[in-house]
Amino acid sequence: MTPKKTYVSVILPLKLDWMPCYSLPEDTNARTGDWVKVVFANRTYSGIIAKYDIIPDTEPLKIKDVAGVCTNLSPVTAEEIRLWEMVADYYLCSIGEVFKAAYPALKISQEETLARMQERERAKREKLAENISLKIGKLEERLDRKRKKLEESENSAKKKEKTIAGLLESIEKISDEIIGLKGRLEEISASYYGAGESIGPEGGKTAGPDTGTGNMPEILLTEAQETVYRQVLTAFSQGKPVLVKGVTGSGKTEIYLKMAQRIMSEGKNILYLVPEIAVSRQLERRLQAIFGDRVLTFHSEMTAAARRNAAEKIRRSRSEGRQYMVLGTRSAIFLPHMALGLIVVDEEHESSYKQDSPAPRYNGRDAAVMLSTIHGCPIMMGSATPSLESVFNAGCGKYFMLTLDAKYYSAAEAVTEIIDTTAERRKRGMTGSFSKKLISRIEETLGNREQVLILRSRRAFSTVLQCPECGEIVKCPHCNVSLSLHRNPDRMVCRHCGFTAAFNSGCPKCGATLQGLGSGTQRIEEETRALFPSARISRLDSDTPKTEAADIINRFNSGETDILIGTQIVSKGFDFPGLTLAAVIAADSLLGIQDFRADEKAFQCLEQLRGRCGRRDKQGTFIIQTSQPDHPVYRQLTEGDSGTFYTELMAERREFGYPPFTRLVNLCIRDRDEPRAETLAARLAEALGRAFAEAGADNLPEIVSGPFPPPIDRIAGNYIRIIRLTLKKDRRLHDMKRLAATTAANFEKAARCQGSITIDVDPY
Ligand code: ADP
Ligand code: ZN
């Protein structure tokens, strides 16, 4: 008699709409959540046991044994698997794709062994450590110089208090930065462990238990903040997600921090989500000042080893009786959270919470709400400019919305001035990209030793290159977009696929000298330098090397630069104490996007930027240069009351059947051959129409629209067509989404075009 076999289903890092079944060899000790090595389609993968002891639906003789159990890897928790299932179900992707997003480094193919991967990690880590050490060295030199200067100033006959205060402030900042960097260095050296080493709880260093929040600085809320704080507690006791709508500088963060302290004192952990880490360094320092080394920073650009290390720290925290607070970007929801007591979603409206590609194309904010239901823990989202989706959810009682109107510091809201560039040009009131009014405002501000922030939404020198003779516009060979001109060194760049070519100024068609149109941030920087030769100027956009971005922000923050020029990134999450003038050049490019969210996004960007200037006790000025001065987005900024603007936007969405009143699902078809893309898309749209008709859906034309080419219909050599599904938010929504997914999957199989269709739920 053969002994009874145990069968398990295994999650593999693949786009599979089913879970393959394996048998466990005798004497194998493995449970749900354990890592196993299995052979699938002749390749070896690391996977996770999703279900233990199942009844196989295939012929038992065909079922392979698992090839091994990875005892050196901590098992994933039931909560992690539950989240993967929920995300896969909502975003119409496979659980394997979510698994891959959660554990990217552990995807092991035959070509790449774990050992080789770890070797590479080691090299990367060493390089990083070296760079950080160098930087610490430089900062220490700077610190010395400042200290010397301070000594001189203090000993000098006429003590200038302002100079001394300034020096003290920068000394403190530099010291903080050094401490931060040293911390990172330690983390990096602690973050490595070889394949054979144990990474379970026993493998960690054993610090004494550190429970509670006894020695943390106390946060004193203002009356208005305290009221909101109490209301949040009430909402939590009703089990509802909370949305805090509070103007920039009203103290939302203070409320999150106070709440986090309370939750920690109960022995629980915190997940604090931010849209991007690059703009969250100030916040990181603020959190560290309160929560010390309990703060674990986590983001998607971390090396695989560092990510695993963060996961292990979380696992260890429990055995060591220690709380943690993860400060992270969206993928931090996939860490092995336990005893989670609070989730904070900062700047919940930010589109960077949404993952474009690859699957899962999830929104970190919405997935965080799923995570909160899995852990039964409260969640609070906050923004000065909440998304219409969240406002809608509050309106229908799903979320609990609280408002904080008053700024903490006394300064009134910045004065907004709209400058009509068409009218100015007619009056000869423009110098290049700058109106004379703006120039004199900048001069005035610099004269007061205050700072200026300039936003231009496009990077590059010229955004378009055109031939004045034959009219030719130079396009990317792989995408249907014009190439932009970048300086230093001169080159033409595609902003979609990254294609780069040398710039030799000749028209590719007729050879005449090309003309650059549309001023990007580089051009604005050049103009600014010419207009304000004595000002200290820097630029921040996605051309800025990652390693320099933090420096540029720090220098502007400490007043070492006078003018900062940048793309949208400069409107996000910073608190610059010396900033009193913010200006937007060619603001219309924020509106010119073919997208039903364009107005909402433009409003959010402008309102966020306005909130950044004049934060403390000095009222700021906000200038918008536009050729459409009467556009409602600008009008709402000058005439105040965002409430009416929200109502108008909401009415528009309802009228046209857009989210949040409906749910959108985009099916995207890509093919290197245009007619083929066209045909596939048309046939898929037909198949979807038929499927919905059979399912008894009425108003088909309202559900399936397209296929149509998107605004940029060719990217990286692929022609693109979109089919858009507009689904009613009713009882059948879930079934309809599933129907769309299965129809697309079956179509892909039948048409043998696997991989050319992607599905995006709640597209941005
Ligand atoms: P928000 O998150 O709403 O933009 P912050 O929490 O960052 O606002 O507060 C803006 C500024 O005001 C910060 O510098 C913060 O330290 C300060 N602040 C706000 N509330 C308080 C408070 N209750 N006590 C001390 N400082 C506060
Ligand atoms: Zn391109």
Coordinates of C-alpha atoms in Angstrom, one line a residue, residues 396-656:
C396 CA -21.6 58.1 0.4
G397 CA -20.6 57.2 3.9
K398 CA -17.8 54.8 3.1
Y399 CA -15.2 57.1 4.5
F400 CA -15.4 59.6 7.3
M401 CA -14.2 63.1 6.2
L402 CA -12.8 65.7 8.6
T403 CA -11.7 69.2 7.7
L404 CA -8.9 71.4 9.1
D405 CA -9.2 74.9 7.7
A406 CA -6.7 76.9 9.7
K407 CA -3.0 77.0 9.1
Y408 CA -0.8 76.5 12.2
Y409 CA 1.4 79.5 11.5
S410 CA -0.3 82.9 11.4
A411 CA 0.4 83.8 7.7
A412 CA -2.7 84.1 5.6
E413 CA -3.2 82.1 2.4
A414 CA -0.8 83.3 -0.4
V415 CA -2.1 86.0 -2.7
T416 CA -2.7 84.6 -6.2
E417 CA -2.1 86.7 -9.3
I418 CA -3.0 85.6 -12.8
I419 CA -0.9 87.1 -15.6
D420 CA -2.4 86.9 -19.1
T421 CA 0.6 86.2 -21.3
T422 CA -1.2 86.9 -24.6
A423 CA -2.2 90.4 -23.4
E424 CA 1.3 91.0 -22.0
R425 CA 2.9 90.0 -25.3
R426 CA 0.7 92.4 -27.1
K427 CA 1.8 95.2 -24.8
R428 CA 5.5 94.1 -25.2
G429 CA 5.4 93.1 -21.5
M430 CA 7.2 89.8 -22.0
T431 CA 10.9 89.0 -21.9
G432 CA 11.3 85.5 -23.2
S433 CA 9.2 83.3 -21.0
F434 CA 8.9 85.9 -18.2
S435 CA 6.4 88.7 -17.9
K436 CA 7.8 92.0 -16.7
K437 CA 5.5 91.8 -13.8
L438 CA 6.9 88.5 -12.7
I439 CA 10.5 89.8 -13.2
S440 CA 9.9 92.7 -10.9
R441 CA 8.2 90.4 -8.3
I442 CA 11.3 88.2 -8.4
E443 CA 13.6 91.1 -8.0
E444 CA 11.6 92.4 -5.1
T445 CA 11.7 89.0 -3.4
L446 CA 15.4 88.5 -3.9
G447 CA 15.9 92.0 -2.6
N448 CA 14.1 91.0 0.7
R449 CA 16.5 88.0 0.9
E450 CA 13.6 85.6 0.3
Q451 CA 13.3 82.7 -2.0
V452 CA 11.6 82.0 -5.3
L453 CA 10.2 78.7 -6.7
I454 CA 9.5 78.4 -10.4
L455 CA 7.5 75.6 -11.9
R456 CA 7.5 74.6 -15.5
S457 CA 5.8 71.3 -16.2
R458 CA 8.1 70.2 -19.0
R459 CA 11.8 69.4 -18.7
A460 CA 14.4 69.8 -21.5
F461 CA 15.6 72.9 -23.2
S462 CA 13.2 73.0 -26.1
T463 CA 10.2 70.7 -26.0
V464 CA 9.8 70.6 -29.8
L465 CA 12.2 70.8 -32.7
Q466 CA 10.8 72.1 -35.9
C467 CA 12.2 73.0 -39.3
P468 CA 11.4 76.6 -40.3
E469 CA 11.8 75.8 -44.0
C470 CA 9.8 72.6 -44.5
G471 CA 7.8 72.5 -41.3
E472 CA 9.1 69.1 -40.3
I473 CA 8.8 68.2 -36.6
V474 CA 11.5 65.8 -35.4
K475 CA 9.9 62.7 -34.0
C476 CA 11.2 59.7 -32.0
P477 CA 11.8 56.7 -34.4
H478 CA 10.0 54.4 -31.9
C479 CA 7.2 56.6 -30.5
N480 CA 4.7 59.0 -32.0
V481 CA 6.0 62.0 -30.1
S482 CA 8.3 64.9 -30.9
L483 CA 11.8 64.7 -29.6
S484 CA 12.9 67.4 -27.2
L485 CA 16.3 69.1 -27.1
H486 CA 18.5 68.8 -24.0
R487 CA 21.6 70.9 -23.5
N488 CA 24.9 70.0 -21.9
P489 CA 25.6 67.9 -23.8
D490 CA 23.3 68.7 -26.7
R491 CA 21.1 65.8 -27.5
M492 CA 17.6 64.9 -28.6
V493 CA 15.6 62.8 -26.2
C494 CA 12.3 61.0 -26.3
R495 CA 10.4 61.5 -23.0
H496 CA 8.5 58.2 -23.4
C497 CA 11.1 55.5 -24.4
G498 CA 14.3 57.3 -23.4
F499 CA 15.6 57.3 -27.0
T500 CA 18.6 59.6 -27.4
A501 CA 20.4 60.9 -30.4
A502 CA 23.1 63.5 -31.0
F503 CA 21.8 66.9 -32.0
N504 CA 23.4 68.3 -35.1
S505 CA 20.9 71.1 -35.7
G506 CA 20.1 70.0 -39.3
C507 CA 16.5 69.1 -40.4
P508 CA 16.5 65.4 -41.3
K509 CA 14.3 66.2 -44.3
C510 CA 15.8 69.3 -45.9
G511 CA 18.9 70.1 -43.9
A512 CA 17.9 73.6 -42.9
T513 CA 18.7 74.6 -39.3
L514 CA 16.1 73.4 -36.8
Q515 CA 14.4 75.7 -34.5
G516 CA 13.6 74.9 -30.9
L517 CA 10.1 75.6 -29.7
G518 CA 8.5 75.4 -26.3
S519 CA 10.8 76.3 -23.3
G520 CA 11.5 73.5 -20.9
T521 CA 13.1 73.8 -17.5
Q522 CA 16.6 74.0 -18.9
R523 CA 15.7 77.0 -21.0
I524 CA 13.9 78.6 -18.1
E525 CA 17.0 78.1 -16.1
E526 CA 19.1 79.8 -18.8
E527 CA 16.7 82.7 -19.0
T528 CA 16.6 83.0 -15.2
R529 CA 20.4 83.1 -15.0
A530 CA 20.5 85.9 -17.6
L531 CA 17.8 87.9 -15.9
F532 CA 19.1 87.5 -12.3
P533 CA 22.9 87.1 -12.7
S534 CA 23.7 87.5 -9.0
A535 CA 21.1 85.0 -7.8
R536 CA 22.1 81.5 -6.8
I537 CA 20.0 79.2 -9.0
S538 CA 19.4 75.5 -9.2
R539 CA 17.1 73.1 -11.1
L540 CA 15.3 70.0 -10.2
D541 CA 13.6 67.7 -12.6
S542 CA 13.8 64.1 -13.7
D543 CA 17.1 64.9 -15.5
T544 CA 18.6 65.6 -12.1
P545 CA 20.8 62.6 -11.0
K546 CA 19.1 60.9 -8.1
T547 CA 22.2 61.4 -5.9
E548 CA 22.0 65.2 -6.3
A549 CA 18.3 65.7 -5.8
A550 CA 18.4 65.5 -2.0
D551 CA 21.3 68.0 -2.0
I552 CA 19.5 70.5 -4.2
I553 CA 16.5 70.3 -1.9
N554 CA 18.6 70.7 1.3
R555 CA 20.4 73.7 -0.1
F556 CA 17.2 75.4 -1.1
N557 CA 15.8 74.5 2.3
S558 CA 18.7 76.1 4.2
G559 CA 18.7 79.2 2.0
E560 CA 21.9 78.5 0.2
T561 CA 20.1 78.9 -3.1
D562 CA 17.7 81.7 -4.0
I563 CA 15.8 80.3 -6.9
L564 CA 14.7 76.8 -7.5
I565 CA 13.4 75.8 -10.9
G566 CA 11.6 72.5 -11.5
T567 CA 8.9 70.3 -12.8
Q568 CA 5.9 69.2 -10.7
I569 CA 8.2 67.5 -8.3
V570 CA 8.9 70.9 -6.6
S571 CA 5.2 71.2 -5.7
K572 CA 5.3 68.1 -3.6
G573 CA 5.5 67.8 0.2
F574 CA 8.3 70.2 0.9
D575 CA 8.3 72.8 3.6
F576 CA 10.7 75.6 2.6
P577 CA 10.8 78.2 5.4
G578 CA 12.3 81.0 3.3
L579 CA 10.0 80.7 0.3
T580 CA 7.6 83.6 -0.3
L581 CA 7.1 83.6 -4.1
A582 CA 6.1 80.7 -6.3
A583 CA 5.5 81.1 -10.0
V584 CA 4.2 78.9 -12.8
I585 CA 5.4 79.5 -16.3
A586 CA 3.2 78.4 -19.2
A587 CA 0.7 77.0 -16.8
D588 CA -1.6 75.9 -19.7
S589 CA 0.5 72.9 -20.3
L590 CA -0.9 71.5 -17.1
L591 CA -4.4 71.7 -18.7
G592 CA -3.5 70.6 -22.2
I593 CA -3.8 66.9 -21.4
Q594 CA -6.5 64.8 -23.0
D595 CA -7.7 63.3 -19.9
F596 CA -10.9 63.7 -17.9
R597 CA -8.9 64.2 -14.8
A598 CA -6.8 67.1 -16.3
D599 CA -8.6 69.8 -14.4
E600 CA -8.5 68.0 -11.1
K601 CA -4.8 67.3 -11.5
A602 CA -4.0 70.8 -12.5
F603 CA -5.9 72.1 -9.6
Q604 CA -4.1 69.8 -7.2
C605 CA -0.7 70.7 -8.5
L606 CA -1.4 74.5 -8.3
E607 CA -3.1 74.4 -4.9
Q608 CA -0.2 72.3 -3.5
L609 CA 2.3 74.8 -4.9
R610 CA 0.4 77.7 -3.5
G611 CA 0.4 76.0 -0.1
R612 CA 4.2 75.8 -0.2
C613 CA 4.8 79.6 -0.2
G614 CA 4.7 81.8 2.8
R615 CA 4.3 79.0 5.2
R616 CA 5.3 80.6 8.4
D617 CA 4.4 84.1 9.4
K618 CA 4.9 85.8 6.1
Q619 CA 2.2 85.9 3.5
G620 CA 3.3 84.6 0.2
T621 CA 2.6 85.4 -3.5
F622 CA 1.6 82.9 -6.1
I623 CA 1.9 83.9 -9.7
I624 CA 0.4 82.0 -12.7
Q625 CA 1.4 82.9 -16.2
T626 CA -1.2 81.7 -18.6
S627 CA -2.8 82.4 -22.0
Q628 CA -6.2 81.2 -20.7
P629 CA -6.7 83.5 -17.7
D630 CA -10.4 82.7 -17.5
H631 CA -10.0 79.0 -17.1
P632 CA -12.1 77.7 -14.1
V633 CA -9.0 76.1 -12.6
Y634 CA -7.3 79.5 -12.2
R635 CA -10.5 81.3 -11.3
Q636 CA -11.0 79.0 -8.3
L637 CA -7.6 79.9 -7.1
T638 CA -8.2 83.6 -7.1
E639 CA -11.9 83.5 -6.0
G640 CA -11.2 81.0 -3.3
D641 CA -13.6 78.3 -2.1
S642 CA -12.4 75.0 -3.4
G643 CA -15.8 73.6 -2.2
T644 CA -17.6 75.1 -5.2
F645 CA -14.9 73.9 -7.6
Y646 CA -15.2 70.3 -6.2
T647 CA -19.0 70.5 -6.7
E648 CA -18.5 71.7 -10.3
L649 CA -16.0 68.9 -11.1
M650 CA -18.2 66.4 -9.4
A651 CA -21.3 67.5 -11.4
E652 CA -19.3 67.2 -14.6
R653 CA -18.2 63.7 -13.8
R654 CA -21.7 62.6 -13.0
E655 CA -23.0 64.1 -16.3
F656 CA -20.5 62.4 -18.4

